[in-house]
């Protein structure tokens, strides 16, 4: 890729927000490319079942991601497989995105890097990752057929993925630090009705232990202080998300104290010509449907910015 080529819109990240922005920018006849380091789809592509996307009764995440990808490319969005390392001159008129495959110039940027699962931060987690520790039930659940698993967390992801794991595991135990779940009631009802799922309340995991593979977790009851061990063959961790904004070195003013990007209703950030959409935004709801809405709005107003950019003279 030559850095002499100038894009109207560069999209950083290939989840639902990024692919929707690519679709809308392409349909607006803008010169647009999306930079994604891996397979398109983001967190949605690791979800085994999506049943709250309007117009689709139910679909697995990877299939929905492939449909979105095709729609974006059919309307002219270029796909670049690369890791974004940093953005230079982000506050200038001509912005430069530095990647593992070269440099790209653009008039506007739509940031849709998404978020990734937070680590628990306990001994054994890193050492046993890939040897029983996982953050993706859809990716790794089939490796645990007939095994006993632990899921850590109490939100939508923990409960939904815990339910999914019962397809493979003989038993799933959800460990939560509170005395009730935070997940949507429909998910709670499904979990409570599932004979393979049990719960350990008011408890945190302090260590994941095993020799070359997960064998047990060491727990503490947060109310009594009592410690105990719980044998298991795998641990799936769902304790929140961390925004993928480490590459924004030098543009920390874009971020809030948690690393997310605040925007206005037009998806515009504090920096002119820079927009953000999807899970990386400071927002109250992070779902596929909200991400796609964000992406459409961001592309629309990026197009407006390009018009003003052109009127001012290139």
PDB file of C-alpha atoms in Angstrom:
ATOM      1  CA  UNK A   1       0.000   0.000   0.000  1.00  0.00           C
ATOM      2  CA  UNK A   2       1.317   3.406  -0.933  1.00  0.00           C
ATOM      3  CA  UNK A   3       1.022   6.223   1.553  1.00  0.00           C
ATOM      4  CA  UNK A   4       0.354   8.507  -1.436  1.00  0.00           C
ATOM      5  CA  UNK A   5      -3.170   7.126  -1.741  1.00  0.00           C
ATOM      6  CA  UNK A   6      -5.727   9.243   0.092  1.00  0.00           C
ATOM      7  CA  UNK A   7      -8.916   7.794   1.550  1.00  0.00           C
ATOM      8  CA  UNK A   8     -12.044   9.701   2.400  1.00  0.00           C
ATOM      9  CA  UNK A   9     -12.715   7.407   5.361  1.00  0.00           C
ATOM     10  CA  UNK A  10     -10.499   4.901   7.157  1.00  0.00           C
ATOM     11  CA  UNK A  11     -12.243   2.601   9.606  1.00  0.00           C
ATOM     12  CA  UNK A  12     -10.163   1.093  12.403  1.00  0.00           C
ATOM     13  CA  UNK A  13     -11.722  -2.206  13.453  1.00  0.00           C
ATOM     14  CA  UNK A  14     -13.892  -4.802  11.735  1.00  0.00           C
ATOM     15  CA  UNK A  15     -16.753  -5.553  14.106  1.00  0.00           C
ATOM     16  CA  UNK A  16     -20.433  -4.799  13.405  1.00  0.00           C
ATOM     17  CA  UNK A  17     -19.894  -1.052  13.881  1.00  0.00           C
ATOM     18  CA  UNK A  18     -16.933  -0.976  11.501  1.00  0.00           C
ATOM     19  CA  UNK A  19     -18.587  -3.093   8.833  1.00  0.00           C
ATOM     20  CA  UNK A  20     -21.753  -0.990   8.970  1.00  0.00           C
ATOM     21  CA  UNK A  21     -19.687   2.184   8.651  1.00  0.00           C
ATOM     22  CA  UNK A  22     -17.965   0.601   5.656  1.00  0.00           C
ATOM     23  CA  UNK A  23     -21.305  -0.295   4.087  1.00  0.00           C
ATOM     24  CA  UNK A  24     -22.743   3.196   4.537  1.00  0.00           C
ATOM     25  CA  UNK A  25     -19.583   4.989   3.428  1.00  0.00           C
ATOM     26  CA  UNK A  26     -19.321   2.745   0.373  1.00  0.00           C
ATOM     27  CA  UNK A  27     -22.966   3.364  -0.571  1.00  0.00           C
ATOM     28  CA  UNK A  28     -22.247   7.097  -0.288  1.00  0.00           C
ATOM     29  CA  UNK A  29     -19.555   6.636  -2.950  1.00  0.00           C
ATOM     30  CA  UNK A  30     -16.754   7.544  -0.557  1.00  0.00           C
ATOM     31  CA  UNK A  31     -13.307   6.047  -0.900  1.00  0.00           C
ATOM     32  CA  UNK A  32     -13.294   3.868   2.208  1.00  0.00           C
ATOM     33  CA  UNK A  33     -11.205   1.092   3.711  1.00  0.00           C
ATOM     34  CA  UNK A  34     -11.541  -0.899   6.910  1.00  0.00           C
ATOM     35  CA  UNK A  35      -8.444  -2.058   8.793  1.00  0.00           C
ATOM     36  CA  UNK A  36      -8.880  -5.222  10.851  1.00  0.00           C
ATOM     37  CA  UNK A  37      -6.136  -7.355  12.383  1.00  0.00           C
ATOM     38  CA  UNK A  38      -8.062 -10.632  12.291  1.00  0.00           C
ATOM     39  CA  UNK A  39     -11.327 -12.107  11.110  1.00  0.00           C
ATOM     40  CA  UNK A  40     -14.185  -9.622  10.748  1.00  0.00           C
ATOM     41  CA  UNK A  41     -16.965  -9.661  13.298  1.00  0.00           C
ATOM     42  CA  UNK A  42     -15.348  -8.609  16.556  1.00  0.00           C
ATOM     43  CA  UNK A  43     -16.971  -9.973  19.696  1.00  0.00           C
ATOM     44  CA  UNK A  44     -20.088 -10.840  17.688  1.00  0.00           C
ATOM     45  CA  UNK A  45     -18.155 -13.511  15.805  1.00  0.00           C
ATOM     46  CA  UNK A  46     -17.484 -15.338  19.088  1.00  0.00           C
ATOM     47  CA  UNK A  47     -21.173 -15.466  20.034  1.00  0.00           C
ATOM     48  CA  UNK A  48     -22.861 -18.780  19.338  1.00  0.00           C
ATOM     49  CA  UNK A  49     -26.384 -17.385  19.017  1.00  0.00           C
ATOM     50  CA  UNK A  50     -27.734 -13.913  18.298  1.00  0.00           C
ATOM     51  CA  UNK A  51     -31.511 -13.689  18.670  1.00  0.00           C
ATOM     52  CA  UNK A  52     -32.065  -9.995  19.379  1.00  0.00           C
ATOM     53  CA  UNK A  53     -31.015  -8.533  16.013  1.00  0.00           C
ATOM     54  CA  UNK A  54     -34.214  -7.202  14.409  1.00  0.00           C
ATOM     55  CA  UNK A  55     -35.320  -8.966  11.250  1.00  0.00           C
ATOM     56  CA  UNK A  56     -33.373 -12.132  12.012  1.00  0.00           C
ATOM     57  CA  UNK A  57     -35.021 -14.658  14.324  1.00  0.00           C
ATOM     58  CA  UNK A  58     -31.706 -16.230  15.275  1.00  0.00           C
ATOM     59  CA  UNK A  59     -28.266 -16.599  13.733  1.00  0.00           C
ATOM     60  CA  UNK A  60     -24.815 -17.565  14.907  1.00  0.00           C
ATOM     61  CA  UNK A  61     -22.323 -14.740  15.260  1.00  0.00           C
ATOM     62  CA  UNK A  62     -19.823 -15.854  12.592  1.00  0.00           C
ATOM     63  CA  UNK A  63     -22.583 -16.173   9.969  1.00  0.00           C
ATOM     64  CA  UNK A  64     -23.925 -12.693  10.706  1.00  0.00           C
ATOM     65  CA  UNK A  65     -20.387 -11.310  10.530  1.00  0.00           C
ATOM     66  CA  UNK A  66     -19.826 -12.855   7.091  1.00  0.00           C
ATOM     67  CA  UNK A  67     -23.088 -11.363   5.792  1.00  0.00           C
ATOM     68  CA  UNK A  68     -22.088  -7.915   7.062  1.00  0.00           C
ATOM     69  CA  UNK A  69     -18.624  -8.307   5.560  1.00  0.00           C
ATOM     70  CA  UNK A  70     -20.044  -9.175   2.137  1.00  0.00           C
ATOM     71  CA  UNK A  71     -22.463  -6.240   2.226  1.00  0.00           C
ATOM     72  CA  UNK A  72     -19.642  -3.807   2.986  1.00  0.00           C
ATOM     73  CA  UNK A  73     -17.319  -5.149   0.286  1.00  0.00           C
ATOM     74  CA  UNK A  74     -20.133  -5.335  -2.270  1.00  0.00           C
ATOM     75  CA  UNK A  75     -20.530  -1.586  -1.908  1.00  0.00           C
ATOM     76  CA  UNK A  76     -16.839  -0.890  -2.356  1.00  0.00           C
ATOM     77  CA  UNK A  77     -15.348  -0.930   1.137  1.00  0.00           C
ATOM     78  CA  UNK A  78     -11.747  -2.108   0.859  1.00  0.00           C
ATOM     79  CA  UNK A  79     -10.591  -4.582   3.502  1.00  0.00           C
ATOM     80  CA  UNK A  80      -7.045  -4.306   4.864  1.00  0.00           C
ATOM     81  CA  UNK A  81      -5.698  -7.003   7.157  1.00  0.00           C
ATOM     82  CA  UNK A  82      -3.203  -5.288   9.429  1.00  0.00           C
ATOM     83  CA  UNK A  83      -2.540  -4.211  13.003  1.00  0.00           C
ATOM     84  CA  UNK A  84      -2.969  -0.490  13.643  1.00  0.00           C
ATOM     85  CA  UNK A  85       0.090   0.649  15.564  1.00  0.00           C
ATOM     86  CA  UNK A  86      -0.625   4.356  15.943  1.00  0.00           C
ATOM     87  CA  UNK A  87      -2.224   7.386  14.329  1.00  0.00           C
ATOM     88  CA  UNK A  88      -0.094  10.391  13.409  1.00  0.00           C
ATOM     89  CA  UNK A  89      -1.279  13.949  12.866  1.00  0.00           C
ATOM     90  CA  UNK A  90      -4.679  12.910  14.215  1.00  0.00           C
ATOM     91  CA  UNK A  91      -5.618  16.535  14.894  1.00  0.00           C
ATOM     92  CA  UNK A  92      -4.437  17.691  11.473  1.00  0.00           C
ATOM     93  CA  UNK A  93      -6.323  17.843   8.201  1.00  0.00           C
ATOM     94  CA  UNK A  94      -4.456  14.894   6.652  1.00  0.00           C
ATOM     95  CA  UNK A  95      -4.407  12.037   9.141  1.00  0.00           C
ATOM     96  CA  UNK A  96      -1.962   9.153   8.877  1.00  0.00           C
ATOM     97  CA  UNK A  97      -2.717   5.641  10.139  1.00  0.00           C
ATOM     98  CA  UNK A  98       0.426   3.593  10.749  1.00  0.00           C
ATOM     99  CA  UNK A  99      -0.076  -0.168  10.499  1.00  0.00           C
ATOM    100  CA  UNK A 100       1.973  -3.350  10.362  1.00  0.00           C
ATOM    101  CA  UNK A 101       1.536  -3.298   6.570  1.00  0.00           C
ATOM    102  CA  UNK A 102       2.251   0.338   5.808  1.00  0.00           C
ATOM    103  CA  UNK A 103       0.947   3.868   6.140  1.00  0.00           C
ATOM    104  CA  UNK A 104      -2.450   5.140   5.041  1.00  0.00           C
ATOM    105  CA  UNK A 105      -3.588   8.737   4.576  1.00  0.00           C
ATOM    106  CA  UNK A 106      -7.172   9.744   5.191  1.00  0.00           C
ATOM    107  CA  UNK A 107      -9.462  12.728   5.532  1.00  0.00           C
ATOM    108  CA  UNK A 108     -11.503  11.148   8.311  1.00  0.00           C
ATOM    109  CA  UNK A 109     -11.191   8.244  10.731  1.00  0.00           C
ATOM    110  CA  UNK A 110     -13.952   6.112  12.225  1.00  0.00           C
ATOM    111  CA  UNK A 111     -12.673   4.309  15.318  1.00  0.00           C
ATOM    112  CA  UNK A 112     -14.405   0.961  15.837  1.00  0.00           C
ATOM    113  CA  UNK A 113     -11.717  -1.179  17.517  1.00  0.00           C
ATOM    114  CA  UNK A 114     -14.222  -2.644  19.957  1.00  0.00           C
ATOM    115  CA  UNK A 115     -13.348  -4.121  23.312  1.00  0.00           C
ATOM    116  CA  UNK A 116     -11.887  -7.385  24.547  1.00  0.00           C
ATOM    117  CA  UNK A 117     -12.547  -9.495  27.645  1.00  0.00           C
ATOM    118  CA  UNK A 118     -10.939  -8.325  30.859  1.00  0.00           C
ATOM    119  CA  UNK A 119      -8.599 -10.682  32.614  1.00  0.00           C
ATOM    120  CA  UNK A 120      -9.347 -11.845  36.112  1.00  0.00           C
ATOM    121  CA  UNK A 121      -5.778 -11.031  37.139  1.00  0.00           C
ATOM    122  CA  UNK A 122      -5.154 -14.057  39.346  1.00  0.00           C
ATOM    123  CA  UNK A 123      -2.264 -16.552  39.541  1.00  0.00           C
ATOM    124  CA  UNK A 124      -2.554 -19.326  36.972  1.00  0.00           C
ATOM    125  CA  UNK A 125      -4.694 -17.360  34.531  1.00  0.00           C
ATOM    126  CA  UNK A 126      -1.942 -16.525  32.048  1.00  0.00           C
ATOM    127  CA  UNK A 127      -0.016 -19.731  32.639  1.00  0.00           C
ATOM    128  CA  UNK A 128      -3.037 -21.932  31.876  1.00  0.00           C
ATOM    129  CA  UNK A 129      -4.574 -19.889  29.070  1.00  0.00           C
ATOM    130  CA  UNK A 130      -5.237 -22.299  26.227  1.00  0.00           C
ATOM    131  CA  UNK A 131      -4.862 -25.202  28.663  1.00  0.00           C
ATOM    132  CA  UNK A 132      -8.263 -24.865  30.262  1.00  0.00           C
ATOM    133  CA  UNK A 133      -8.562 -21.091  30.705  1.00  0.00           C
ATOM    134  CA  UNK A 134     -10.693 -19.447  28.022  1.00  0.00           C
ATOM    135  CA  UNK A 135     -12.654 -16.281  27.304  1.00  0.00           C
ATOM    136  CA  UNK A 136     -14.733 -17.693  24.436  1.00  0.00           C
ATOM    137  CA  UNK A 137     -17.200 -20.539  24.885  1.00  0.00           C
ATOM    138  CA  UNK A 138     -18.036 -20.624  21.175  1.00  0.00           C
ATOM    139  CA  UNK A 139     -14.361 -20.980  20.289  1.00  0.00           C
ATOM    140  CA  UNK A 140     -13.341 -23.548  22.890  1.00  0.00           C
ATOM    141  CA  UNK A 141     -16.459 -25.201  24.288  1.00  0.00           C
ATOM    142  CA  UNK A 142     -16.245 -28.257  22.047  1.00  0.00           C
ATOM    143  CA  UNK A 143     -12.880 -29.169  23.590  1.00  0.00           C
ATOM    144  CA  UNK A 144     -14.619 -29.862  26.911  1.00  0.00           C
ATOM    145  CA  UNK A 145     -17.118 -32.503  25.945  1.00  0.00           C
ATOM    146  CA  UNK A 146     -18.200 -34.401  29.052  1.00  0.00           C
ATOM    147  CA  UNK A 147     -16.063 -32.206  31.342  1.00  0.00           C
ATOM    148  CA  UNK A 148     -16.916 -30.106  34.391  1.00  0.00           C
ATOM    149  CA  UNK A 149     -16.490 -26.382  33.832  1.00  0.00           C
ATOM    150  CA  UNK A 150     -16.475 -23.160  35.833  1.00  0.00           C
ATOM    151  CA  UNK A 151     -17.803 -19.865  34.468  1.00  0.00           C
ATOM    152  CA  UNK A 152     -16.772 -16.712  36.335  1.00  0.00           C
ATOM    153  CA  UNK A 153     -19.128 -13.736  36.166  1.00  0.00           C
ATOM    154  CA  UNK A 154     -22.773 -12.832  36.519  1.00  0.00           C
ATOM    155  CA  UNK A 155     -23.673 -10.665  33.530  1.00  0.00           C
ATOM    156  CA  UNK A 156     -25.227 -11.454  30.167  1.00  0.00           C
ATOM    157  CA  UNK A 157     -22.060 -12.918  28.670  1.00  0.00           C
ATOM    158  CA  UNK A 158     -21.315 -15.195  31.615  1.00  0.00           C
ATOM    159  CA  UNK A 159     -24.833 -16.596  31.767  1.00  0.00           C
ATOM    160  CA  UNK A 160     -25.382 -16.879  28.024  1.00  0.00           C
ATOM    161  CA  UNK A 161     -22.064 -18.603  27.455  1.00  0.00           C
ATOM    162  CA  UNK A 162     -22.623 -20.800  30.510  1.00  0.00           C
ATOM    163  CA  UNK A 163     -25.861 -21.997  28.940  1.00  0.00           C
ATOM    164  CA  UNK A 164     -24.047 -22.652  25.668  1.00  0.00           C
ATOM    165  CA  UNK A 165     -21.349 -24.690  27.418  1.00  0.00           C
ATOM    166  CA  UNK A 166     -23.954 -27.157  28.677  1.00  0.00           C
ATOM    167  CA  UNK A 167     -24.127 -28.404  25.084  1.00  0.00           C
ATOM    168  CA  UNK A 168     -20.701 -29.913  25.628  1.00  0.00           C
ATOM    169  CA  UNK A 169     -19.956 -30.090  29.357  1.00  0.00           C
ATOM    170  CA  UNK A 170     -21.423 -32.522  31.852  1.00  0.00           C
ATOM    171  CA  UNK A 171     -21.673 -29.734  34.442  1.00  0.00           C
ATOM    172  CA  UNK A 172     -21.274 -25.955  34.474  1.00  0.00           C
ATOM    173  CA  UNK A 173     -20.819 -24.003  37.720  1.00  0.00           C
ATOM    174  CA  UNK A 174     -21.264 -20.230  37.586  1.00  0.00           C
ATOM    175  CA  UNK A 175     -19.259 -18.437  40.280  1.00  0.00           C
ATOM    176  CA  UNK A 176     -20.390 -14.898  41.023  1.00  0.00           C
ATOM    177  CA  UNK A 177     -19.141 -12.380  43.562  1.00  0.00           C
ATOM    178  CA  UNK A 178     -22.661 -11.181  44.364  1.00  0.00           C
ATOM    179  CA  UNK A 179     -25.756 -12.981  45.646  1.00  0.00           C
ATOM    180  CA  UNK A 180     -27.727 -12.478  42.442  1.00  0.00           C
ATOM    181  CA  UNK A 181     -27.045 -12.326  38.721  1.00  0.00           C
ATOM    182  CA  UNK A 182     -26.908  -9.126  36.676  1.00  0.00           C
ATOM    183  CA  UNK A 183     -27.934 -10.813  33.422  1.00  0.00           C
ATOM    184  CA  UNK A 184     -31.226 -10.182  31.643  1.00  0.00           C
ATOM    185  CA  UNK A 185     -34.110 -12.021  33.276  1.00  0.00           C
ATOM    186  CA  UNK A 186     -34.743 -14.211  30.224  1.00  0.00           C
ATOM    187  CA  UNK A 187     -31.174 -15.502  30.449  1.00  0.00           C
ATOM    188  CA  UNK A 188     -31.435 -15.988  34.209  1.00  0.00           C
ATOM    189  CA  UNK A 189     -34.616 -18.028  33.770  1.00  0.00           C
ATOM    190  CA  UNK A 190     -32.943 -20.260  31.206  1.00  0.00           C
ATOM    191  CA  UNK A 191     -29.924 -20.796  33.427  1.00  0.00           C
ATOM    192  CA  UNK A 192     -31.942 -21.590  36.541  1.00  0.00           C
ATOM    193  CA  UNK A 193     -34.012 -24.077  34.561  1.00  0.00           C
ATOM    194  CA  UNK A 194     -30.953 -25.861  33.152  1.00  0.00           C
ATOM    195  CA  UNK A 195     -30.202 -29.001  35.143  1.00  0.00           C
ATOM    196  CA  UNK A 196     -26.522 -28.890  34.182  1.00  0.00           C
ATOM    197  CA  UNK A 197     -25.962 -25.444  35.711  1.00  0.00           C
ATOM    198  CA  UNK A 198     -25.266 -24.759  39.381  1.00  0.00           C
ATOM    199  CA  UNK A 199     -24.233 -21.568  41.175  1.00  0.00           C
ATOM    200  CA  UNK A 200     -21.747 -20.489  43.814  1.00  0.00           C
ATOM    201  CA  UNK A 201     -22.711 -17.067  45.218  1.00  0.00           C
ATOM    202  CA  UNK A 202     -20.777 -14.310  47.025  1.00  0.00           C
ATOM    203  CA  UNK A 203     -17.509 -15.839  45.918  1.00  0.00           C
ATOM    204  CA  UNK A 204     -14.399 -14.751  44.050  1.00  0.00           C
ATOM    205  CA  UNK A 205     -11.760 -16.930  42.417  1.00  0.00           C
ATOM    206  CA  UNK A 206      -8.294 -16.116  43.774  1.00  0.00           C
ATOM    207  CA  UNK A 207      -6.246 -18.646  41.814  1.00  0.00           C
ATOM    208  CA  UNK A 208      -6.560 -21.085  38.932  1.00  0.00           C
ATOM    209  CA  UNK A 209      -4.408 -24.141  39.595  1.00  0.00           C
ATOM    210  CA  UNK A 210      -3.228 -27.253  37.812  1.00  0.00           C
ATOM    211  CA  UNK A 211      -0.172 -28.962  36.418  1.00  0.00           C
ATOM    212  CA  UNK A 212      -0.035 -28.231  32.674  1.00  0.00           C
ATOM    213  CA  UNK A 213      -3.840 -27.916  32.591  1.00  0.00           C
ATOM    214  CA  UNK A 214      -6.674 -26.573  34.736  1.00  0.00           C
ATOM    215  CA  UNK A 215      -7.480 -28.865  37.650  1.00  0.00           C
ATOM    216  CA  UNK A 216      -9.175 -26.583  40.185  1.00  0.00           C
ATOM    217  CA  UNK A 217      -9.917 -23.062  41.311  1.00  0.00           C
ATOM    218  CA  UNK A 218      -9.156 -21.582  44.720  1.00  0.00           C
ATOM    219  CA  UNK A 219     -12.059 -19.491  45.988  1.00  0.00           C
ATOM    220  CA  UNK A 220     -12.969 -17.104  48.804  1.00  0.00           C
ATOM    221  CA  UNK A 221     -16.405 -16.233  50.077  1.00  0.00           C
ATOM    222  CA  UNK A 222     -16.529 -12.432  50.187  1.00  0.00           C
ATOM    223  CA  UNK A 223     -18.953 -12.384  53.135  1.00  0.00           C
ATOM    224  CA  UNK A 224     -17.420 -14.989  55.439  1.00  0.00           C
ATOM    225  CA  UNK A 225     -13.798 -14.927  54.249  1.00  0.00           C
ATOM    226  CA  UNK A 226     -13.857 -18.724  54.036  1.00  0.00           C
ATOM    227  CA  UNK A 227     -11.531 -20.230  51.426  1.00  0.00           C
ATOM    228  CA  UNK A 228     -12.045 -23.453  49.518  1.00  0.00           C
ATOM    229  CA  UNK A 229     -11.041 -25.410  46.433  1.00  0.00           C
ATOM    230  CA  UNK A 230     -13.315 -26.455  43.609  1.00  0.00           C
ATOM    231  CA  UNK A 231     -12.229 -29.105  41.074  1.00  0.00           C
ATOM    232  CA  UNK A 232     -12.888 -28.419  37.390  1.00  0.00           C
ATOM    233  CA  UNK A 233     -11.517 -29.119  33.930  1.00  0.00           C
ATOM    234  CA  UNK A 234     -11.850 -25.633  32.498  1.00  0.00           C
ATOM    235  CA  UNK A 235     -12.474 -22.005  33.457  1.00  0.00           C
ATOM    236  CA  UNK A 236     -14.333 -19.512  31.267  1.00  0.00           C
ATOM    237  CA  UNK A 237     -13.924 -15.890  32.364  1.00  0.00           C
ATOM    238  CA  UNK A 238     -16.519 -13.150  31.770  1.00  0.00           C
ATOM    239  CA  UNK A 239     -15.807 -10.245  34.125  1.00  0.00           C
ATOM    240  CA  UNK A 240     -16.237  -7.285  31.815  1.00  0.00           C
ATOM    241  CA  UNK A 241     -14.581  -5.736  28.805  1.00  0.00           C
ATOM    242  CA  UNK A 242     -11.545  -3.555  28.142  1.00  0.00           C
ATOM    243  CA  UNK A 243     -11.599  -1.075  25.218  1.00  0.00           C
ATOM    244  CA  UNK A 244      -8.982  -1.678  22.510  1.00  0.00           C
ATOM    245  CA  UNK A 245      -7.522   1.816  22.561  1.00  0.00           C
ATOM    246  CA  UNK A 246      -3.860   1.191  23.396  1.00  0.00           C
ATOM    247  CA  UNK A 247      -2.856   2.260  19.864  1.00  0.00           C
ATOM    248  CA  UNK A 248      -4.110   5.803  20.536  1.00  0.00           C
ATOM    249  CA  UNK A 249      -0.800   6.872  22.042  1.00  0.00           C
ATOM    250  CA  UNK A 250      -0.554  10.630  21.860  1.00  0.00           C
ATOM    251  CA  UNK A 251      -4.319  11.018  21.558  1.00  0.00           C
ATOM    252  CA  UNK A 252      -5.245  10.247  25.142  1.00  0.00           C
ATOM    253  CA  UNK A 253      -7.501  13.307  25.202  1.00  0.00           C
ATOM    254  CA  UNK A 254      -9.935  11.224  23.157  1.00  0.00           C
ATOM    255  CA  UNK A 255     -10.410   8.798  26.040  1.00  0.00           C
ATOM    256  CA  UNK A 256     -12.255   8.845  29.342  1.00  0.00           C
ATOM    257  CA  UNK A 257     -10.761   7.527  32.578  1.00  0.00           C
ATOM    258  CA  UNK A 258     -11.741   3.958  31.649  1.00  0.00           C
ATOM    259  CA  UNK A 259     -10.199   4.110  28.197  1.00  0.00           C
ATOM    260  CA  UNK A 260     -13.486   4.416  26.300  1.00  0.00           C
ATOM    261  CA  UNK A 261     -14.154   7.164  23.745  1.00  0.00           C
ATOM    262  CA  UNK A 262     -16.887   9.714  24.520  1.00  0.00           C
ATOM    263  CA  UNK A 263     -18.817  11.017  21.492  1.00  0.00           C
ATOM    264  CA  UNK A 264     -21.788  13.241  20.788  1.00  0.00           C
ATOM    265  CA  UNK A 265     -24.971  12.083  19.045  1.00  0.00           C
ATOM    266  CA  UNK A 266     -23.187  12.391  15.684  1.00  0.00           C
ATOM    267  CA  UNK A 267     -20.532   9.909  16.875  1.00  0.00           C
ATOM    268  CA  UNK A 268     -18.017  12.767  16.689  1.00  0.00           C
ATOM    269  CA  UNK A 269     -15.131  12.801  19.169  1.00  0.00           C
ATOM    270  CA  UNK A 270     -13.303  15.796  20.582  1.00  0.00           C
ATOM    271  CA  UNK A 271     -11.077  15.850  17.486  1.00  0.00           C
ATOM    272  CA  UNK A 272     -12.534  17.128  14.181  1.00  0.00           C
ATOM    273  CA  UNK A 273     -12.725  14.412  11.546  1.00  0.00           C
ATOM    274  CA  UNK A 274     -12.438  11.600  14.075  1.00  0.00           C
ATOM    275  CA  UNK A 275     -15.539   9.565  14.867  1.00  0.00           C
ATOM    276  CA  UNK A 276     -16.098   6.522  17.078  1.00  0.00           C
ATOM    277  CA  UNK A 277     -18.718   3.790  17.053  1.00  0.00           C
ATOM    278  CA  UNK A 278     -19.596   0.518  18.731  1.00  0.00           C
ATOM    279  CA  UNK A 279     -18.253  -1.026  21.911  1.00  0.00           C
ATOM    280  CA  UNK A 280     -15.329   1.410  22.165  1.00  0.00           C
ATOM    281  CA  UNK A 281     -17.750   4.270  22.836  1.00  0.00           C
ATOM    282  CA  UNK A 282     -18.673   5.485  26.290  1.00  0.00           C
ATOM    283  CA  UNK A 283     -22.219   4.138  26.084  1.00  0.00           C
ATOM    284  CA  UNK A 284     -24.774   2.373  28.277  1.00  0.00           C
ATOM    285  CA  UNK A 285     -25.512  -0.562  25.947  1.00  0.00           C
ATOM    286  CA  UNK A 286     -23.087  -2.659  23.927  1.00  0.00           C
ATOM    287  CA  UNK A 287     -24.993  -4.899  21.548  1.00  0.00           C
ATOM    288  CA  UNK A 288     -24.746  -5.754  17.850  1.00  0.00           C
ATOM    289  CA  UNK A 289     -27.823  -3.665  17.087  1.00  0.00           C
ATOM    290  CA  UNK A 290     -26.474  -0.581  18.865  1.00  0.00           C
ATOM    291  CA  UNK A 291     -23.070  -1.001  17.225  1.00  0.00           C
ATOM    292  CA  UNK A 292     -24.587  -1.090  13.744  1.00  0.00           C
ATOM    293  CA  UNK A 293     -26.614   2.040  14.488  1.00  0.00           C
ATOM    294  CA  UNK A 294     -23.477   3.795  15.708  1.00  0.00           C
ATOM    295  CA  UNK A 295     -21.592   2.753  12.577  1.00  0.00           C
ATOM    296  CA  UNK A 296     -24.257   4.094  10.234  1.00  0.00           C
ATOM    297  CA  UNK A 297     -24.374   7.455  12.021  1.00  0.00           C
ATOM    298  CA  UNK A 298     -20.565   7.732  12.132  1.00  0.00           C
ATOM    299  CA  UNK A 299     -20.281   7.057   8.385  1.00  0.00           C
ATOM    300  CA  UNK A 300     -23.026   9.574   7.609  1.00  0.00           C
ATOM    301  CA  UNK A 301     -21.336  12.391   9.476  1.00  0.00           C
ATOM    302  CA  UNK A 302     -17.889  11.376   8.261  1.00  0.00           C
ATOM    303  CA  UNK A 303     -19.306  11.923   4.778  1.00  0.00           C
ATOM    304  CA  UNK A 304     -20.428  15.403   5.776  1.00  0.00           C
ATOM    305  CA  UNK A 305     -16.943  16.120   7.078  1.00  0.00           C
ATOM    306  CA  UNK A 306     -15.405  14.936   3.791  1.00  0.00           C
ATOM    307  CA  UNK A 307     -17.666  17.348   1.896  1.00  0.00           C
ATOM    308  CA  UNK A 308     -16.428  20.258   4.024  1.00  0.00           C
ATOM    309  CA  UNK A 309     -12.836  19.009   3.665  1.00  0.00           C
ATOM    310  CA  UNK A 310     -13.191  19.042  -0.127  1.00  0.00           C
ATOM    311  CA  UNK A 311     -14.840  22.473  -0.197  1.00  0.00           C
ATOM    312  CA  UNK A 312     -11.920  23.883   1.765  1.00  0.00           C
ATOM    313  CA  UNK A 313      -9.598  22.578  -0.913  1.00  0.00           C
ATOM    314  CA  UNK A 314      -7.373  19.537  -1.024  1.00  0.00           C
TER     315      UNK A 314
END
